[in-house]
Amino acid sequence: MALLPGPPAPQQGCPAPDGCSPPPHPAAPQVHSLQELRRSASLATKVFVQRDYSDGTTCQFQTKFPPELESRIERQLFEETVKTLNGFYAEAEKIGGSSYLEGCLACATAYFIFLCMETHYEKVLKKISKYIQEQNEKIYAPRGLLLTDPLERGMRVIEISIYEDRCSSGSSSSGSSSSSSGGGGGGAGGR
Amino acid sequence: MPAASGKRFKPSKYVPVSAAAIFLVGATTLFFAFTCPGLSLYISPVIPVYNAVVFLFVLANFSMATFMDPGIFPRAEEDEDKEDDFRAPLYKTVEIKGIQVRMKWCATCRFYRPPRCSHCSVCDNCVEEFDHHCPWVNNCIGRRNYRYFFLFLLSLTTHIMGVFGFGLLYVLYQVEELSGVRMAVTMVVMCVAGLFFIPVAGLTGFHVVLVARGRTTNEQVTGKFRGGVNPFTNGCCKNVSRVLCSSPAPRYLGRPKAEQTVLVRPPFLRPEVSDGQITVKIMDNGIQTELKRTKSKGSLEVTESQSADAEPPPPPKPDLSRYTGLRTHLTLATNEDSSLLGKDSPPTPTMYKYRPGYSSSSSSAALPHSTSAKLSRVNSLKEPNSICESSRKPSYRSEPSLEPESFRSPTFGKSFHFDPLSSGSRSSSLKSAQGTGFEMGHLQSIRSEGTTSTSYKSLVNQTRNGSLSYDSLLTPSDSPDFESVQAGPEPDPPVGYTSPFLSARIAQQRETDLHGRFAGAISPKHAPPREPSPVRYDNLSRHIVASIQEREKLLQQPPAPGREEDVGLADSGIQSTPGSSNAPRTSSSSDDSKRSPLGKNPLTRPAPPRFGKPEPPQALRVRSLGSPDQPAAPHLGKSVSYSSQKPASQASVPEMEEVALQPLLAPKDEVQMRTAYSKSNGQPKSLGSAPPGPGQVPLSSPTRGGVKKVSGVGGTTYEISV
C-alpha cells in the first residue's frame, strides 16, 4: 500500500518554515523534498492479529486486543472490526445451496464457467476488501493505523500498521520505503 | 535431455504427467475411433455420447488438478517474523476443538504453518491443507484443488470402467470379425484400461475413505490421528459436502495488488482514556526503576496507586508526554518524552528543601507529575482553592516574581491539569497518599500558584490550578545550587503536596522539560552558573517548608564540612536504586528504546528521585562530595543534593533534603519527617555513616546513627544523615 504523506500542514507547533512543494504523484516512487516530508506519518510498527484456530481451519481471527494498540484505538472498535471480518469469512465458507449449485454448474460446464463468473468466495472477498477499505478510511487512518487485507498475507494474519506522527523530514522516507517494500513483498507474493 | 536453463528445467518431473496424459488421451482416442463406431451402430449411439461426457469430465478435472494453485501461501514478509528468528520455538501449539495441534515453523516461508499446512519439497511452497504432491498431475494437491483431484479420480475410474466395459461388449458381441483391426485395437485399449484400473481404483477408494474421515493423505500417511481424534472432522456427511460443495477457495498468489488509497496523515486521533481503562504502567525510565527497586512496596504501592487512580483523559499529547516518565502509557506519544524523563535523575524532593515556606504552591506543582493521568482533572481543583485561601496567604509573600521562569509554565501547565487535591473524582490515590494534610497544603499551593504571577496564569488556565509551576518558588536569593530553590527567607510554606510520588515526578518532569529552556533564563537570576532547576515547590507541604525554614535558621551556623559527604552518601544510596530499575518495565515495545537510556542513567550518576531538574551544581552536588558548583550534575542531586558548596546552600541543603524527601514519603510519614527535620536541622548531616540501601525502610525511617532513610518516590530510599 502506498503511504501518501499528503501536503504537510503545520499543526501542533510543527514548524514548516519552508513552503510546501506539491506532493509527489502517489504512484511514483517515494521521492520527497524536505518540505513535503514535513508533518507526514511514518510506519512505526506492525501488529499482527493471528488466526483463531479453535474451531478448526475455518477462517477466523482472534479478537484479542493487541496491547500495542492500547493507546491508539478503542477496544470495541477493533473488536468490532475483527468480528465483522470473521462474519464475512464464515459467510464465504458457508456450505449451502448457493455454493452447491455453483459447483454443479461448474461441473456441468467443465469449469469454463469460472472464466465468466465469480465464485461465491470471491464475491465475499470483494465485500471484505471494501469493508476493510472503509474501515481504514473512517476509523483506522485517522488514528494512524492501517489495516491490511489478510488475503495478502495468505489469510494467516491481519496486519495492522501503526504510523507515527513525524514532524521532521526524513522519517517519511522510512515509511515510504516500508510501504514500498510491503508493496514489493506483496507483488512478489503474487507470482 | 536439454541442460538446465536458468530455472533448472527438470524433465524428469514431467515424465509421469506426460505419461498419464498420453495414456489417457491416447487410449480414449483409440476407443472412440475404433470401438465406438461399431458399438454405436450395433448397440446404441448413446454409448459414445456417454463416454464423451465422461471423458470430458476427466479431462476437465485433470486440467484443474494440474494447473490450479493448490493453495500456496505467499512467503511471509520481513516484518512479520521479527521475533521469530532466534528465540522463537520451533513449534507453536494451538488448541483446536480441545485437541492440541502443533504448528511448525517453516524456515522457508517464515511463518508458523497453519494447521494442516505442509511444505512441499518438490514445489518448495507451503500449501494449505496439504494432501500430497501428485506426480501424475505434477502438482501439489491442497485445499483449492483437492476437489478437482478427487473428482478426477472418480471420473477416471468411471471412465476406465466404461472403456473397459464397452470394449468388452464390443469384443463379446463380435459385431465384427475378431481378427480385424478394430478388434485388435479394442483389445489393446481394454488391456491398458484394465491395467490402470487397479491402481486408480485403489487410489480412488483410498481417497473416498479419506474424504469420509476428513483427513488428508499427509495426515493419513504420517499417522497423525492414528488412534486419536481428528479435530478437523465434522462428520462424514459434512466432510463430503465440504469437499464437494464448498465454494472454491481463493488463491493467495498472483492476485492483483490493491492500491492503497487511504491516506494516513497526522494528526492522529487518540482514544479517550476513561478512568477505568487506563492501565498505568510505570515506565521504567529510570525514575521508576529506582523507585521500585528500593523497596518499599509500601511506597511503591502508593506511587502506583496514585498513578493508577489518575485517569483523567490525557491532556494534549505533546504536553502529556513530558510527564510520562512516571506515568503510564496514556498515549504512544508519551513514550518519546518519557525518555526525557528517564534520563533525568529521579525527582527529588529537594525542592522542598529550598523552599521551606512555600508549601502550597510546590505541592500543587508536584501533583501534576504523578497525576499524569489525572491531568485533566481540572475540575477538582476548584475545591482546593477555597481551602487554599486560608492557608495560602503567607506563601505568596515570599514568592519571587519568576517571570523568567514563567516560560516553564506552559510546559508544565500544558501537560496536565491535574487535580491534585482529591475531590471526588480526582485520583483517589492522591488522597490516599497524602491524606488531608496534603490537601490543604496542596490547595494552598494551587491557589498561590494561580494568583502569583501572570506567568502562572497560563498554567492555571491550562492546568486548572493543578500544575503549579515551580516558578513561584524560585527566589533569586536562593542558594545558587538550587535554582528553583526558594530556600531563602521568604519562601512560602509549601503547600501540602499531594504525594511524594507526585512531587518527585513533578520535579523530574520539570527538570526534564525545563532543563533546556530554563537554563538560560534562570541562570542570570542566580549568581553562580547553574542549570535551571525546575524544581517546584508547589508540592512542598507546609510542614516541610516550615521545617526547612527552621533548618535554614539553624544552619546559618557554620556548615558542617561533612555534609557534603553525607549528601554524597545519601546520593550514593539513591544511586544504587536506579540500577535495578530496568526490571519493571511495563511499557510497550515502543518504549524499549526509551527505556534503555533511562536504564543507564541511574547507574551513571546518582539518580535520586527525579524532580525534573537537577539542582544547581553547587547545592546538589552531593555526589561530587565537596566540589562546589558543579554545574555538571543536574540530575544528581535533586533528590539528595546536599552539596555544601555554600553556606546558604548548605543551610538549605539539609532542608532540601528533607523537604525533598518529604514528597517521597507517604502522608503518614510526614510526621516522622517533621521530627526528622527537627533533628536534622540542627546538625550537619553525616551521611557517611550508613550507605543507603535500596531496600531500606520505606518511608522515612527514624534516624539512626545519624542516618535517616527516607523513601523517595516510588520507593527509592534515601539516606540522609541527620
Short mmCIF file of N, CA, C and O in Angstrom, two decimals, chain B residues 388-471:
data_model
loop_
_atom_site.label_atom_id
_atom_site.label_comp_id
_atom_site.label_asym_id
_atom_site.label_seq_id
_atom_site.Cartn_x
_atom_site.Cartn_y
_atom_site.Cartn_z
N CYS B 388 -7.39 26.60 49.96
CA CYS B 388 -6.07 27.19 49.83
C CYS B 388 -6.05 28.56 50.42
O CYS B 388 -5.11 28.99 51.05
N GLU B 389 -7.07 29.23 50.15
CA GLU B 389 -7.06 30.62 50.52
C GLU B 389 -6.54 30.83 51.92
O GLU B 389 -5.65 31.62 52.16
N SER B 390 -7.16 30.10 52.75
CA SER B 390 -6.83 30.36 54.14
C SER B 390 -5.38 30.11 54.42
O SER B 390 -4.71 30.90 55.06
N SER B 391 -4.93 29.05 53.93
CA SER B 391 -3.58 28.69 54.34
C SER B 391 -2.54 29.29 53.43
O SER B 391 -1.37 29.25 53.69
N ARG B 392 -3.00 29.82 52.41
CA ARG B 392 -2.02 30.12 51.42
C ARG B 392 -1.34 31.42 51.58
O ARG B 392 -0.22 31.59 51.18
N LYS B 393 -2.04 32.27 52.10
CA LYS B 393 -1.54 33.63 52.02
C LYS B 393 -0.05 33.78 52.23
O LYS B 393 0.63 34.41 51.45
N PRO B 394 0.40 33.26 53.26
CA PRO B 394 1.82 33.55 53.53
C PRO B 394 2.70 33.10 52.40
O PRO B 394 3.73 33.70 52.14
N SER B 395 2.31 32.10 51.75
CA SER B 395 3.24 31.56 50.78
C SER B 395 3.49 32.53 49.66
O SER B 395 4.54 32.56 49.07
N TYR B 396 2.60 33.28 49.37
CA TYR B 396 2.84 34.16 48.25
C TYR B 396 3.73 35.31 48.60
O TYR B 396 4.28 35.97 47.75
N ARG B 397 3.77 35.50 49.77
CA ARG B 397 4.55 36.66 50.17
C ARG B 397 5.94 36.59 49.61
O ARG B 397 6.45 37.49 48.99
N SER B 398 6.48 35.51 49.92
CA SER B 398 7.88 35.46 49.58
C SER B 398 8.12 35.03 48.15
O SER B 398 9.23 34.94 47.71
N GLU B 399 7.13 34.77 47.53
CA GLU B 399 7.38 34.28 46.18
C GLU B 399 8.02 35.35 45.34
O GLU B 399 7.52 36.44 45.25
N PRO B 400 9.00 34.99 44.76
CA PRO B 400 9.61 35.96 43.88
C PRO B 400 8.83 35.98 42.60
O PRO B 400 8.13 35.03 42.29
N SER B 401 8.96 37.03 41.94
CA SER B 401 8.29 37.01 40.66
C SER B 401 9.21 36.29 39.72
O SER B 401 10.33 36.69 39.46
N LEU B 402 8.74 35.28 39.27
CA LEU B 402 9.63 34.46 38.48
C LEU B 402 9.27 34.57 37.03
O LEU B 402 9.01 33.59 36.37
N GLU B 403 9.26 35.72 36.62
CA GLU B 403 8.90 35.89 35.22
C GLU B 403 9.73 35.03 34.31
O GLU B 403 9.23 34.39 33.43
N PRO B 404 10.97 35.05 34.52
CA PRO B 404 11.77 34.25 33.61
C PRO B 404 11.37 32.79 33.64
O PRO B 404 11.42 32.10 32.65
N GLU B 405 10.99 32.42 34.76
CA GLU B 405 10.61 31.02 34.83
C GLU B 405 9.23 30.78 34.30
O GLU B 405 8.79 29.65 34.21
N SER B 406 8.62 31.82 34.06
CA SER B 406 7.23 31.61 33.67
C SER B 406 7.13 30.79 32.42
O SER B 406 6.16 30.13 32.16
N PHE B 407 8.17 30.87 31.67
CA PHE B 407 8.05 30.09 30.46
C PHE B 407 7.95 28.62 30.75
O PHE B 407 7.58 27.83 29.93
N ARG B 408 8.31 28.30 31.89
CA ARG B 408 8.14 26.91 32.24
C ARG B 408 6.68 26.55 32.29
O ARG B 408 6.27 25.47 32.03
N SER B 409 6.00 27.50 32.70
CA SER B 409 4.61 27.18 32.96
C SER B 409 3.94 26.54 31.77
O SER B 409 3.25 25.55 31.92
N PRO B 410 4.13 27.10 30.67
CA PRO B 410 3.40 26.50 29.56
C PRO B 410 3.68 25.03 29.46
O PRO B 410 2.81 24.23 29.23
N THR B 411 4.91 24.75 29.64
CA THR B 411 5.21 23.34 29.56
C THR B 411 4.49 22.58 30.64
O THR B 411 3.89 21.56 30.42
N PHE B 412 4.63 23.16 31.73
CA PHE B 412 4.10 22.45 32.86
C PHE B 412 2.59 22.41 32.80
O PHE B 412 1.96 21.39 33.00
N GLY B 413 2.13 23.56 32.54
CA GLY B 413 0.68 23.60 32.58
C GLY B 413 0.06 22.79 31.49
O GLY B 413 -0.94 22.14 31.65
N LYS B 414 0.70 22.83 30.42
CA LYS B 414 0.13 22.13 29.30
C LYS B 414 -0.05 20.69 29.60
O LYS B 414 -0.98 20.04 29.23
N SER B 415 0.93 20.24 30.24
CA SER B 415 0.91 18.81 30.34
C SER B 415 -0.20 18.29 31.19
O SER B 415 -0.71 17.23 30.98
N PHE B 416 -0.53 19.00 32.10
CA PHE B 416 -1.60 18.39 32.90
C PHE B 416 -2.46 19.44 33.54
O PHE B 416 -2.03 20.49 33.94
N HIS B 417 -3.62 19.09 33.64
CA HIS B 417 -4.46 19.88 34.52
C HIS B 417 -4.78 18.94 35.61
O HIS B 417 -5.85 18.40 35.68
N PHE B 418 -3.88 18.69 36.32
CA PHE B 418 -4.18 17.65 37.28
C PHE B 418 -4.98 18.24 38.40
O PHE B 418 -5.00 19.43 38.66
N ASP B 419 -5.58 17.39 39.00
CA ASP B 419 -6.35 17.81 40.14
C ASP B 419 -5.71 17.17 41.33
O ASP B 419 -6.09 16.10 41.76
N PRO B 420 -4.79 17.79 41.80
CA PRO B 420 -4.02 17.12 42.84
C PRO B 420 -4.84 16.85 44.06
O PRO B 420 -4.72 15.84 44.69
N LEU B 421 -5.67 17.75 44.31
CA LEU B 421 -6.44 17.51 45.52
C LEU B 421 -7.49 16.49 45.22
O LEU B 421 -8.12 16.49 44.19
N SER B 422 -7.62 15.70 46.17
CA SER B 422 -8.58 14.64 45.92
C SER B 422 -9.95 15.17 46.22
O SER B 422 -10.30 15.43 47.35
N SER B 423 -10.63 15.29 45.23
CA SER B 423 -12.01 15.64 45.46
C SER B 423 -12.82 14.76 44.58
O SER B 423 -12.72 14.81 43.37
N GLY B 424 -13.53 13.99 45.19
CA GLY B 424 -14.42 13.15 44.42
C GLY B 424 -13.72 12.38 43.34
O GLY B 424 -12.99 11.45 43.56
N SER B 425 -13.91 12.86 42.20
CA SER B 425 -13.44 12.08 41.08
C SER B 425 -11.94 12.07 40.96
O SER B 425 -11.37 11.26 40.27
N ARG B 426 -11.31 12.95 41.55
CA ARG B 426 -9.89 13.02 41.36
C ARG B 426 -9.22 11.75 41.75
O ARG B 426 -9.77 10.92 42.42
N SER B 427 -8.05 11.70 41.37
CA SER B 427 -7.39 10.45 41.64
C SER B 427 -7.42 10.22 43.12
O SER B 427 -6.89 10.98 43.91
N SER B 428 -8.03 9.19 43.41
CA SER B 428 -8.14 8.88 44.82
C SER B 428 -6.79 8.56 45.38
O SER B 428 -6.54 8.64 46.56
N SER B 429 -5.93 8.20 44.50
CA SER B 429 -4.63 7.82 45.02
C SER B 429 -3.99 9.00 45.70
O SER B 429 -3.32 8.90 46.69
N LEU B 430 -4.22 10.11 45.13
CA LEU B 430 -3.65 11.27 45.76
C LEU B 430 -4.15 11.39 47.17
O LEU B 430 -3.43 11.61 48.10
N LYS B 431 -5.39 11.22 47.23
CA LYS B 431 -5.97 11.34 48.56
C LYS B 431 -5.33 10.37 49.49
O LYS B 431 -4.89 10.70 50.57
N SER B 432 -5.36 9.21 49.06
CA SER B 432 -4.88 8.20 49.98
C SER B 432 -3.44 8.44 50.29
O SER B 432 -2.97 8.22 51.38
N ALA B 433 -2.77 8.88 49.30
CA ALA B 433 -1.35 9.02 49.54
C ALA B 433 -1.09 10.09 50.56
O ALA B 433 -0.23 9.95 51.42
N GLN B 434 -1.79 11.10 50.43
CA GLN B 434 -1.38 12.20 51.28
C GLN B 434 -2.26 12.45 52.46
O GLN B 434 -1.83 13.00 53.44
N GLY B 435 -3.43 12.10 52.29
CA GLY B 435 -4.28 12.46 53.42
C GLY B 435 -4.66 13.90 53.34
O GLY B 435 -4.28 14.65 52.46
N THR B 436 -5.41 14.25 54.22
CA THR B 436 -5.95 15.59 54.15
C THR B 436 -4.89 16.64 54.36
O THR B 436 -5.00 17.75 53.88
N GLY B 437 -3.94 16.27 55.07
CA GLY B 437 -2.93 17.28 55.36
C GLY B 437 -2.35 17.85 54.10
O GLY B 437 -2.14 19.05 53.95
N PHE B 438 -2.15 17.01 53.20
CA PHE B 438 -1.57 17.48 51.97
C PHE B 438 -2.55 18.31 51.20
O PHE B 438 -2.20 19.20 50.48
N GLU B 439 -3.68 17.93 51.35
CA GLU B 439 -4.66 18.65 50.57
C GLU B 439 -4.60 20.12 50.88
O GLU B 439 -4.65 20.95 50.02
N MET B 440 -4.53 20.32 52.09
CA MET B 440 -4.50 21.72 52.49
C MET B 440 -3.34 22.41 51.86
O MET B 440 -3.47 23.44 51.23
N GLY B 441 -2.26 21.81 52.06
CA GLY B 441 -1.08 22.43 51.52
C GLY B 441 -1.19 22.54 50.01
O GLY B 441 -0.84 23.54 49.40
N HIS B 442 -1.71 21.53 49.51
CA HIS B 442 -1.81 21.50 48.06
C HIS B 442 -2.72 22.59 47.58
O HIS B 442 -2.46 23.29 46.63
N LEU B 443 -3.76 22.68 48.24
CA LEU B 443 -4.69 23.72 47.85
C LEU B 443 -4.01 25.05 47.88
O LEU B 443 -4.14 25.88 47.01
N GLN B 444 -3.31 25.18 48.92
CA GLN B 444 -2.63 26.45 49.06
C GLN B 444 -1.73 26.69 47.88
O GLN B 444 -1.71 27.75 47.29
N SER B 445 -1.03 25.69 47.62
CA SER B 445 -0.08 25.88 46.54
C SER B 445 -0.81 26.19 45.26
O SER B 445 -0.40 27.01 44.48
N ILE B 446 -1.86 25.53 45.12
CA ILE B 446 -2.60 25.74 43.89
C ILE B 446 -3.05 27.18 43.83
O ILE B 446 -2.87 27.87 42.84
N ARG B 447 -3.59 27.55 44.85
CA ARG B 447 -4.10 28.90 44.86
C ARG B 447 -2.98 29.89 44.69
O ARG B 447 -3.07 30.81 43.91
N SER B 448 -2.01 29.63 45.45
CA SER B 448 -0.92 30.60 45.38
C SER B 448 -0.37 30.65 43.98
O SER B 448 -0.09 31.70 43.45
N GLU B 449 -0.26 29.52 43.46
CA GLU B 449 0.28 29.49 42.12
C GLU B 449 -0.60 30.29 41.19
O GLU B 449 -0.17 31.03 40.35
N GLY B 450 -1.78 30.05 41.41
CA GLY B 450 -2.67 30.67 40.44
C GLY B 450 -2.63 32.18 40.50
O GLY B 450 -2.79 32.87 39.51
N THR B 451 -2.40 32.63 41.62
CA THR B 451 -2.50 34.08 41.73
C THR B 451 -1.16 34.76 41.75
O THR B 451 -1.08 35.96 41.80
N THR B 452 -0.18 33.98 41.75
CA THR B 452 1.10 34.60 42.00
C THR B 452 1.51 35.57 40.92
O THR B 452 1.75 36.72 41.14
N SER B 453 1.61 35.03 39.77
CA SER B 453 2.13 35.93 38.76
C SER B 453 1.43 35.66 37.46
O SER B 453 0.76 34.67 37.27
N THR B 454 1.63 36.56 36.62
CA THR B 454 0.98 36.36 35.33
C THR B 454 1.49 35.11 34.66
O THR B 454 0.81 34.47 33.90
N SER B 455 2.70 34.83 34.97
CA SER B 455 3.23 33.65 34.32
C SER B 455 2.44 32.42 34.70
O SER B 455 2.35 31.47 33.96
N TYR B 456 1.90 32.48 35.78
CA TYR B 456 1.16 31.31 36.21
C TYR B 456 -0.21 31.26 35.62
O TYR B 456 -0.88 30.25 35.67
N LYS B 457 -0.57 32.32 35.15
CA LYS B 457 -1.95 32.34 34.72
C LYS B 457 -2.17 31.31 33.63
O LYS B 457 -3.13 30.58 33.62
N SER B 458 -1.23 31.31 32.78
CA SER B 458 -1.40 30.31 31.74
C SER B 458 -1.45 28.94 32.36
O SER B 458 -2.21 28.08 31.98
N LEU B 459 -0.62 28.78 33.29
CA LEU B 459 -0.62 27.49 33.97
C LEU B 459 -1.97 27.22 34.56
O LEU B 459 -2.53 26.16 34.45
N VAL B 460 -2.38 28.21 35.20
CA VAL B 460 -3.62 27.99 35.91
C VAL B 460 -4.72 27.68 34.92
O VAL B 460 -5.51 26.78 35.10
N ASN B 461 -4.70 28.40 33.90
CA ASN B 461 -5.77 28.16 32.95
C ASN B 461 -5.67 26.77 32.37
O ASN B 461 -6.65 26.08 32.19
N GLN B 462 -4.50 26.44 32.10
CA GLN B 462 -4.37 25.16 31.45
C GLN B 462 -4.60 24.03 32.40
O GLN B 462 -5.25 23.06 32.09
N THR B 463 -3.99 24.19 33.46
CA THR B 463 -3.99 23.04 34.33
C THR B 463 -5.00 23.18 35.44
O THR B 463 -5.11 22.34 36.28
N ARG B 464 -5.68 24.18 35.37
CA ARG B 464 -6.66 24.37 36.39
C ARG B 464 -6.12 24.32 37.78
O ARG B 464 -6.57 23.54 38.58
N ASN B 465 -5.17 25.06 37.97
CA ASN B 465 -4.60 25.10 39.31
C ASN B 465 -3.85 23.84 39.63
O ASN B 465 -3.25 23.74 40.67
N GLY B 466 -3.96 22.97 38.83
CA GLY B 466 -3.27 21.73 39.19
C GLY B 466 -1.79 21.88 39.02
O GLY B 466 -1.01 21.51 39.87
N SER B 467 -1.42 22.43 37.95
CA SER B 467 0.01 22.42 37.71
C SER B 467 0.58 23.73 38.13
O SER B 467 0.69 24.67 37.36
N LEU B 468 0.91 23.77 39.29
CA LEU B 468 1.57 24.96 39.75
C LEU B 468 3.02 24.82 39.45
O LEU B 468 3.65 23.86 39.80
N SER B 469 3.46 25.79 38.86
CA SER B 469 4.85 25.66 38.48
C SER B 469 5.74 26.01 39.65
O SER B 469 5.32 26.57 40.64
N TYR B 470 6.91 25.68 39.44
CA TYR B 470 7.86 25.98 40.49
C TYR B 470 8.30 27.43 40.41
O TYR B 470 9.04 27.89 41.25
N ASP B 471 7.87 28.00 39.40
CA ASP B 471 8.41 29.33 39.18
C ASP B 471 8.26 30.20 40.39
O ASP B 471 9.15 30.94 40.75
#
